């Protein structure tokens, strides 16, 4: 028995990282929780910030997996557990870049799982909903600067920040932590776990709504914020 390999990503856009449990696992298993969040309109996010978001939420997890794979391949057994988000399936206004980073991470995790079939290495994806953790604080901070594109965006940022700042609306990270531990220790882990009612129920429902309906609902909400300027 030994310690799980946890590794933090490169310092970039403010990024949260947590080793989820002090319980020992087999050396060679690894869980990555490289995540940060940006909540702004797609055109209102700089290329530099977008690259840093993708680096933390997508490329860092792949890089860590590459470092761990030689060890687990030699052992003929091991686990790679990556955290993603329900935002990859239910994209909402102001969540385009974050959802894209999580969708890319999920796609790479699924491909890696299939590519490692027969190697003894199990790859697991965990999708969580909203939690009162560092990335939620990151999202609120990203909403603070006024928009350089539209005053309507600025109004939306203020409303979204107020909603996300109410920590009583969100649970803590304990359930997600327990799910990570389960994925690392279960004899036969699932390929994917979802954490939270918003991830298990709300995200699939939103994703299943026809675009004509979701676009209309979004248009009504944006219209209520006033005309773009």
PDB file of C-alpha atoms in Angstrom:
ATOM      1  CA  UNK A   1       0.000   0.000   0.000  1.00  0.00           C
ATOM      2  CA  UNK A   2       1.135   3.544  -0.580  1.00  0.00           C
ATOM      3  CA  UNK A   3      -0.017   7.057  -1.247  1.00  0.00           C
ATOM      4  CA  UNK A   4      -2.185   8.002  -4.145  1.00  0.00           C
ATOM      5  CA  UNK A   5      -0.412  10.167  -6.660  1.00  0.00           C
ATOM      6  CA  UNK A   6      -1.922  13.628  -6.518  1.00  0.00           C
ATOM      7  CA  UNK A   7      -0.374  16.431  -8.516  1.00  0.00           C
ATOM      8  CA  UNK A   8      -1.312  20.084  -8.801  1.00  0.00           C
ATOM      9  CA  UNK A   9      -1.340  21.761 -12.219  1.00  0.00           C
ATOM     10  CA  UNK A  10       0.842  24.598 -13.332  1.00  0.00           C
ATOM     11  CA  UNK A  11       0.123  27.979 -11.736  1.00  0.00           C
ATOM     12  CA  UNK A  12      -2.244  29.695 -14.114  1.00  0.00           C
ATOM     13  CA  UNK A  13      -5.681  31.197 -13.756  1.00  0.00           C
ATOM     14  CA  UNK A  14      -6.667  30.826 -10.113  1.00  0.00           C
ATOM     15  CA  UNK A  15      -7.121  27.098  -9.682  1.00  0.00           C
ATOM     16  CA  UNK A  16      -8.459  25.034  -6.802  1.00  0.00           C
ATOM     17  CA  UNK A  17      -6.925  21.713  -5.852  1.00  0.00           C
ATOM     18  CA  UNK A  18      -7.673  19.305  -3.071  1.00  0.00           C
ATOM     19  CA  UNK A  19      -6.435  15.847  -2.126  1.00  0.00           C
ATOM     20  CA  UNK A  20      -9.704  14.278  -1.185  1.00  0.00           C
ATOM     21  CA  UNK A  21      -8.910  11.699   1.442  1.00  0.00           C
ATOM     22  CA  UNK A  22      -6.065  10.738   3.740  1.00  0.00           C
ATOM     23  CA  UNK A  23      -6.945   7.070   3.276  1.00  0.00           C
ATOM     24  CA  UNK A  24      -4.126   5.107   1.611  1.00  0.00           C
ATOM     25  CA  UNK A  25      -4.611   3.595  -1.835  1.00  0.00           C
ATOM     26  CA  UNK A  26      -2.405   1.483  -4.037  1.00  0.00           C
ATOM     27  CA  UNK A  27       0.621   3.329  -5.312  1.00  0.00           C
ATOM     28  CA  UNK A  28       0.088   3.958  -8.994  1.00  0.00           C
ATOM     29  CA  UNK A  29      -3.536   4.973  -8.607  1.00  0.00           C
ATOM     30  CA  UNK A  30      -4.098   8.639  -9.218  1.00  0.00           C
ATOM     31  CA  UNK A  31      -6.934  11.117  -8.999  1.00  0.00           C
ATOM     32  CA  UNK A  32      -6.792  14.535 -10.581  1.00  0.00           C
ATOM     33  CA  UNK A  33      -8.837  17.473  -9.423  1.00  0.00           C
ATOM     34  CA  UNK A  34      -7.380  20.256 -11.513  1.00  0.00           C
ATOM     35  CA  UNK A  35     -10.152  22.776 -11.828  1.00  0.00           C
ATOM     36  CA  UNK A  36     -10.878  26.451 -12.051  1.00  0.00           C
ATOM     37  CA  UNK A  37     -13.854  28.380 -13.354  1.00  0.00           C
ATOM     38  CA  UNK A  38     -14.645  31.429 -15.427  1.00  0.00           C
ATOM     39  CA  UNK A  39     -18.214  32.690 -15.846  1.00  0.00           C
ATOM     40  CA  UNK A  40     -18.455  35.320 -18.570  1.00  0.00           C
ATOM     41  CA  UNK A  41     -19.850  35.695 -22.064  1.00  0.00           C
ATOM     42  CA  UNK A  42     -17.815  33.842 -24.701  1.00  0.00           C
ATOM     43  CA  UNK A  43     -16.678  37.021 -26.471  1.00  0.00           C
ATOM     44  CA  UNK A  44     -15.874  38.703 -23.157  1.00  0.00           C
ATOM     45  CA  UNK A  45     -13.158  36.202 -22.170  1.00  0.00           C
ATOM     46  CA  UNK A  46      -9.632  37.001 -23.320  1.00  0.00           C
ATOM     47  CA  UNK A  47      -7.626  34.431 -25.240  1.00  0.00           C
ATOM     48  CA  UNK A  48      -5.102  34.343 -22.412  1.00  0.00           C
ATOM     49  CA  UNK A  49      -7.782  33.519 -19.841  1.00  0.00           C
ATOM     50  CA  UNK A  50      -9.370  30.946 -22.159  1.00  0.00           C
ATOM     51  CA  UNK A  51      -6.015  29.215 -22.661  1.00  0.00           C
ATOM     52  CA  UNK A  52      -5.364  29.154 -18.921  1.00  0.00           C
ATOM     53  CA  UNK A  53      -8.815  27.687 -18.301  1.00  0.00           C
ATOM     54  CA  UNK A  54      -8.242  24.917 -20.838  1.00  0.00           C
ATOM     55  CA  UNK A  55      -4.750  24.299 -19.422  1.00  0.00           C
ATOM     56  CA  UNK A  56      -6.079  23.753 -15.911  1.00  0.00           C
ATOM     57  CA  UNK A  57      -9.323  21.935 -16.659  1.00  0.00           C
ATOM     58  CA  UNK A  58      -8.237  19.831 -19.633  1.00  0.00           C
ATOM     59  CA  UNK A  59      -4.526  19.590 -20.388  1.00  0.00           C
ATOM     60  CA  UNK A  60      -3.309  19.304 -16.783  1.00  0.00           C
ATOM     61  CA  UNK A  61      -5.328  16.133 -16.139  1.00  0.00           C
ATOM     62  CA  UNK A  62      -4.022  14.537 -19.343  1.00  0.00           C
ATOM     63  CA  UNK A  63      -0.472  15.496 -18.469  1.00  0.00           C
ATOM     64  CA  UNK A  64      -0.784  13.926 -15.027  1.00  0.00           C
ATOM     65  CA  UNK A  65      -2.266  10.757 -16.539  1.00  0.00           C
ATOM     66  CA  UNK A  66       0.667  10.490 -18.929  1.00  0.00           C
ATOM     67  CA  UNK A  67       3.081  10.712 -16.011  1.00  0.00           C
ATOM     68  CA  UNK A  68       1.241   7.990 -14.092  1.00  0.00           C
ATOM     69  CA  UNK A  69       0.651   5.577 -16.974  1.00  0.00           C
ATOM     70  CA  UNK A  70       4.177   4.078 -17.236  1.00  0.00           C
ATOM     71  CA  UNK A  71       3.972   3.013 -13.586  1.00  0.00           C
ATOM     72  CA  UNK A  72       0.484   1.545 -13.734  1.00  0.00           C
ATOM     73  CA  UNK A  73       1.195  -0.204 -17.038  1.00  0.00           C
ATOM     74  CA  UNK A  74       4.211  -1.961 -15.514  1.00  0.00           C
ATOM     75  CA  UNK A  75       2.093  -3.047 -12.544  1.00  0.00           C
ATOM     76  CA  UNK A  76      -0.688  -4.246 -14.800  1.00  0.00           C
ATOM     77  CA  UNK A  77      -3.258  -2.536 -12.606  1.00  0.00           C
ATOM     78  CA  UNK A  78      -4.192   0.903 -11.418  1.00  0.00           C
ATOM     79  CA  UNK A  79      -6.793   3.631 -11.659  1.00  0.00           C
ATOM     80  CA  UNK A  80      -7.031   7.074 -13.112  1.00  0.00           C
ATOM     81  CA  UNK A  81      -9.911   9.173 -11.775  1.00  0.00           C
ATOM     82  CA  UNK A  82     -10.652  12.489 -13.436  1.00  0.00           C
ATOM     83  CA  UNK A  83     -13.145  15.071 -12.251  1.00  0.00           C
ATOM     84  CA  UNK A  84     -15.330  16.836 -14.767  1.00  0.00           C
ATOM     85  CA  UNK A  85     -18.599  18.722 -14.399  1.00  0.00           C
ATOM     86  CA  UNK A  86     -22.249  18.486 -15.351  1.00  0.00           C
ATOM     87  CA  UNK A  87     -21.608  21.784 -17.151  1.00  0.00           C
ATOM     88  CA  UNK A  88     -20.193  19.788 -20.036  1.00  0.00           C
ATOM     89  CA  UNK A  89     -23.696  18.493 -20.812  1.00  0.00           C
ATOM     90  CA  UNK A  90     -25.906  21.437 -19.847  1.00  0.00           C
ATOM     91  CA  UNK A  91     -24.284  24.565 -21.203  1.00  0.00           C
ATOM     92  CA  UNK A  92     -25.842  27.816 -20.006  1.00  0.00           C
ATOM     93  CA  UNK A  93     -25.174  31.474 -20.851  1.00  0.00           C
ATOM     94  CA  UNK A  94     -21.877  32.679 -19.336  1.00  0.00           C
ATOM     95  CA  UNK A  95     -20.691  29.069 -19.054  1.00  0.00           C
ATOM     96  CA  UNK A  96     -19.431  28.479 -22.580  1.00  0.00           C
ATOM     97  CA  UNK A  97     -15.703  28.388 -21.893  1.00  0.00           C
ATOM     98  CA  UNK A  98     -16.026  26.437 -18.665  1.00  0.00           C
ATOM     99  CA  UNK A  99     -18.383  23.920 -20.282  1.00  0.00           C
ATOM    100  CA  UNK A 100     -16.015  23.545 -23.233  1.00  0.00           C
ATOM    101  CA  UNK A 101     -13.059  22.790 -20.946  1.00  0.00           C
ATOM    102  CA  UNK A 102     -15.080  20.166 -19.092  1.00  0.00           C
ATOM    103  CA  UNK A 103     -16.475  18.606 -22.268  1.00  0.00           C
ATOM    104  CA  UNK A 104     -12.951  18.230 -23.634  1.00  0.00           C
ATOM    105  CA  UNK A 105     -11.772  16.643 -20.376  1.00  0.00           C
ATOM    106  CA  UNK A 106     -14.674  14.175 -20.403  1.00  0.00           C
ATOM    107  CA  UNK A 107     -14.058  13.213 -24.038  1.00  0.00           C
ATOM    108  CA  UNK A 108     -10.369  12.570 -23.399  1.00  0.00           C
ATOM    109  CA  UNK A 109     -11.184  10.527 -20.283  1.00  0.00           C
ATOM    110  CA  UNK A 110     -13.679   8.333 -22.166  1.00  0.00           C
ATOM    111  CA  UNK A 111     -11.209   7.788 -25.022  1.00  0.00           C
ATOM    112  CA  UNK A 112      -8.434   6.914 -22.570  1.00  0.00           C
ATOM    113  CA  UNK A 113     -10.682   4.390 -20.820  1.00  0.00           C
ATOM    114  CA  UNK A 114     -11.342   2.557 -24.089  1.00  0.00           C
ATOM    115  CA  UNK A 115      -7.712   2.733 -25.190  1.00  0.00           C
ATOM    116  CA  UNK A 116      -6.558   1.127 -21.928  1.00  0.00           C
ATOM    117  CA  UNK A 117      -8.932  -1.830 -22.205  1.00  0.00           C
ATOM    118  CA  UNK A 118      -7.085  -5.013 -21.265  1.00  0.00           C
ATOM    119  CA  UNK A 119      -4.180  -3.187 -19.610  1.00  0.00           C
ATOM    120  CA  UNK A 120      -5.535  -3.576 -16.088  1.00  0.00           C
ATOM    121  CA  UNK A 121      -5.827   0.193 -15.752  1.00  0.00           C
ATOM    122  CA  UNK A 122      -9.329   1.468 -15.023  1.00  0.00           C
ATOM    123  CA  UNK A 123     -10.254   5.021 -15.959  1.00  0.00           C
ATOM    124  CA  UNK A 124     -13.150   6.747 -14.205  1.00  0.00           C
ATOM    125  CA  UNK A 125     -14.908  10.044 -14.836  1.00  0.00           C
ATOM    126  CA  UNK A 126     -16.711  11.886 -12.031  1.00  0.00           C
ATOM    127  CA  UNK A 127     -19.155  14.633 -12.972  1.00  0.00           C
ATOM    128  CA  UNK A 128     -20.280  16.959 -10.210  1.00  0.00           C
ATOM    129  CA  UNK A 129     -22.722  19.827 -10.004  1.00  0.00           C
ATOM    130  CA  UNK A 130     -22.439  23.079  -8.073  1.00  0.00           C
ATOM    131  CA  UNK A 131     -20.490  22.879  -4.816  1.00  0.00           C
ATOM    132  CA  UNK A 132     -19.339  25.548  -2.379  1.00  0.00           C
ATOM    133  CA  UNK A 133     -15.659  25.194  -3.255  1.00  0.00           C
ATOM    134  CA  UNK A 134     -12.826  27.238  -4.717  1.00  0.00           C
ATOM    135  CA  UNK A 135     -13.987  27.120  -8.360  1.00  0.00           C
ATOM    136  CA  UNK A 136     -17.326  28.630  -7.353  1.00  0.00           C
ATOM    137  CA  UNK A 137     -15.404  31.502  -5.766  1.00  0.00           C
ATOM    138  CA  UNK A 138     -13.356  31.761  -8.970  1.00  0.00           C
ATOM    139  CA  UNK A 139     -16.565  32.095 -10.991  1.00  0.00           C
ATOM    140  CA  UNK A 140     -17.835  34.878  -8.742  1.00  0.00           C
ATOM    141  CA  UNK A 141     -14.540  36.752  -8.996  1.00  0.00           C
ATOM    142  CA  UNK A 142     -14.554  36.425 -12.779  1.00  0.00           C
ATOM    143  CA  UNK A 143     -17.957  38.148 -12.838  1.00  0.00           C
ATOM    144  CA  UNK A 144     -16.707  41.207 -10.940  1.00  0.00           C
ATOM    145  CA  UNK A 145     -15.090  43.243 -13.761  1.00  0.00           C
ATOM    146  CA  UNK A 146     -17.655  45.023 -15.954  1.00  0.00           C
ATOM    147  CA  UNK A 147     -18.022  43.836 -19.513  1.00  0.00           C
ATOM    148  CA  UNK A 148     -15.994  45.500 -22.202  1.00  0.00           C
ATOM    149  CA  UNK A 149     -18.579  44.410 -24.761  1.00  0.00           C
ATOM    150  CA  UNK A 150     -22.033  45.283 -23.476  1.00  0.00           C
ATOM    151  CA  UNK A 151     -23.688  46.920 -20.488  1.00  0.00           C
ATOM    152  CA  UNK A 152     -26.271  44.137 -20.656  1.00  0.00           C
ATOM    153  CA  UNK A 153     -23.503  41.629 -20.012  1.00  0.00           C
ATOM    154  CA  UNK A 154     -22.451  43.683 -16.981  1.00  0.00           C
ATOM    155  CA  UNK A 155     -26.017  43.558 -15.625  1.00  0.00           C
ATOM    156  CA  UNK A 156     -26.098  39.787 -16.127  1.00  0.00           C
ATOM    157  CA  UNK A 157     -22.739  39.383 -14.395  1.00  0.00           C
ATOM    158  CA  UNK A 158     -24.029  41.249 -11.362  1.00  0.00           C
ATOM    159  CA  UNK A 159     -27.148  39.067 -11.126  1.00  0.00           C
ATOM    160  CA  UNK A 160     -25.193  35.838 -11.633  1.00  0.00           C
ATOM    161  CA  UNK A 161     -22.579  36.843  -9.061  1.00  0.00           C
ATOM    162  CA  UNK A 162     -25.269  37.528  -6.467  1.00  0.00           C
ATOM    163  CA  UNK A 163     -26.813  34.084  -7.059  1.00  0.00           C
ATOM    164  CA  UNK A 164     -23.486  32.251  -6.922  1.00  0.00           C
ATOM    165  CA  UNK A 165     -22.356  34.144  -3.812  1.00  0.00           C
ATOM    166  CA  UNK A 166     -25.171  32.628  -1.745  1.00  0.00           C
ATOM    167  CA  UNK A 167     -23.246  29.649  -0.371  1.00  0.00           C
ATOM    168  CA  UNK A 168     -26.348  28.351   1.444  1.00  0.00           C
ATOM    169  CA  UNK A 169     -27.679  27.231  -1.942  1.00  0.00           C
ATOM    170  CA  UNK A 170     -24.825  24.791  -2.497  1.00  0.00           C
ATOM    171  CA  UNK A 171     -23.524  21.739  -0.690  1.00  0.00           C
ATOM    172  CA  UNK A 172     -19.910  21.258   0.339  1.00  0.00           C
ATOM    173  CA  UNK A 173     -17.349  18.988  -1.344  1.00  0.00           C
ATOM    174  CA  UNK A 174     -17.816  16.040   1.032  1.00  0.00           C
ATOM    175  CA  UNK A 175     -20.073  14.020  -1.274  1.00  0.00           C
ATOM    176  CA  UNK A 176     -17.698  14.497  -4.196  1.00  0.00           C
ATOM    177  CA  UNK A 177     -14.784  13.473  -1.980  1.00  0.00           C
ATOM    178  CA  UNK A 178     -16.583  10.294  -0.941  1.00  0.00           C
ATOM    179  CA  UNK A 179     -17.278   9.506  -4.606  1.00  0.00           C
ATOM    180  CA  UNK A 180     -13.608   9.896  -5.491  1.00  0.00           C
ATOM    181  CA  UNK A 181     -12.672   7.514  -2.703  1.00  0.00           C
ATOM    182  CA  UNK A 182     -15.305   5.053  -3.908  1.00  0.00           C
ATOM    183  CA  UNK A 183     -13.980   5.232  -7.465  1.00  0.00           C
ATOM    184  CA  UNK A 184     -10.459   4.546  -6.212  1.00  0.00           C
ATOM    185  CA  UNK A 185     -11.357   1.658  -3.915  1.00  0.00           C
ATOM    186  CA  UNK A 186     -14.373  -0.094  -5.490  1.00  0.00           C
ATOM    187  CA  UNK A 187     -13.574  -3.533  -6.840  1.00  0.00           C
ATOM    188  CA  UNK A 188     -15.380  -2.749 -10.081  1.00  0.00           C
ATOM    189  CA  UNK A 189     -15.763   1.027 -10.406  1.00  0.00           C
ATOM    190  CA  UNK A 190     -18.214   2.505 -12.866  1.00  0.00           C
ATOM    191  CA  UNK A 191     -16.969   4.298 -15.938  1.00  0.00           C
ATOM    192  CA  UNK A 192     -18.794   7.437 -14.793  1.00  0.00           C
ATOM    193  CA  UNK A 193     -20.232   8.737 -11.529  1.00  0.00           C
ATOM    194  CA  UNK A 194     -22.459  11.783 -11.094  1.00  0.00           C
ATOM    195  CA  UNK A 195     -22.529  13.784  -7.866  1.00  0.00           C
ATOM    196  CA  UNK A 196     -25.436  15.977  -6.811  1.00  0.00           C
ATOM    197  CA  UNK A 197     -29.039  16.286  -7.947  1.00  0.00           C
ATOM    198  CA  UNK A 198     -28.139  18.995 -10.452  1.00  0.00           C
ATOM    199  CA  UNK A 199     -25.668  16.615 -12.114  1.00  0.00           C
ATOM    200  CA  UNK A 200     -27.930  13.564 -11.953  1.00  0.00           C
ATOM    201  CA  UNK A 201     -31.253  15.171 -12.847  1.00  0.00           C
ATOM    202  CA  UNK A 202     -31.088  18.819 -13.922  1.00  0.00           C
ATOM    203  CA  UNK A 203     -28.171  18.523 -16.362  1.00  0.00           C
ATOM    204  CA  UNK A 204     -29.655  15.613 -18.365  1.00  0.00           C
ATOM    205  CA  UNK A 205     -33.025  17.386 -18.508  1.00  0.00           C
ATOM    206  CA  UNK A 206     -31.501  20.631 -19.755  1.00  0.00           C
ATOM    207  CA  UNK A 207     -29.419  18.732 -22.302  1.00  0.00           C
ATOM    208  CA  UNK A 208     -32.517  16.919 -23.589  1.00  0.00           C
ATOM    209  CA  UNK A 209     -34.529  20.103 -24.212  1.00  0.00           C
ATOM    210  CA  UNK A 210     -34.724  20.971 -27.934  1.00  0.00           C
ATOM    211  CA  UNK A 211     -32.612  23.971 -28.896  1.00  0.00           C
ATOM    212  CA  UNK A 212     -35.684  25.857 -30.086  1.00  0.00           C
ATOM    213  CA  UNK A 213     -37.083  25.797 -26.547  1.00  0.00           C
ATOM    214  CA  UNK A 214     -33.852  26.413 -24.638  1.00  0.00           C
ATOM    215  CA  UNK A 215     -32.864  29.222 -27.015  1.00  0.00           C
ATOM    216  CA  UNK A 216     -36.256  30.857 -26.564  1.00  0.00           C
ATOM    217  CA  UNK A 217     -35.993  30.659 -22.772  1.00  0.00           C
ATOM    218  CA  UNK A 218     -32.505  32.115 -22.885  1.00  0.00           C
ATOM    219  CA  UNK A 219     -33.616  34.892 -25.245  1.00  0.00           C
ATOM    220  CA  UNK A 220     -36.414  35.877 -22.884  1.00  0.00           C
ATOM    221  CA  UNK A 221     -34.005  36.032 -19.939  1.00  0.00           C
ATOM    222  CA  UNK A 222     -31.474  38.097 -21.867  1.00  0.00           C
ATOM    223  CA  UNK A 223     -34.198  40.401 -23.132  1.00  0.00           C
ATOM    224  CA  UNK A 224     -35.275  41.073 -19.559  1.00  0.00           C
ATOM    225  CA  UNK A 225     -31.830  42.525 -18.911  1.00  0.00           C
ATOM    226  CA  UNK A 226     -32.445  45.272 -21.457  1.00  0.00           C
ATOM    227  CA  UNK A 227     -31.096  46.007 -24.908  1.00  0.00           C
ATOM    228  CA  UNK A 228     -27.443  45.387 -25.690  1.00  0.00           C
ATOM    229  CA  UNK A 229     -25.296  48.480 -25.809  1.00  0.00           C
TER     230      UNK A 229
END
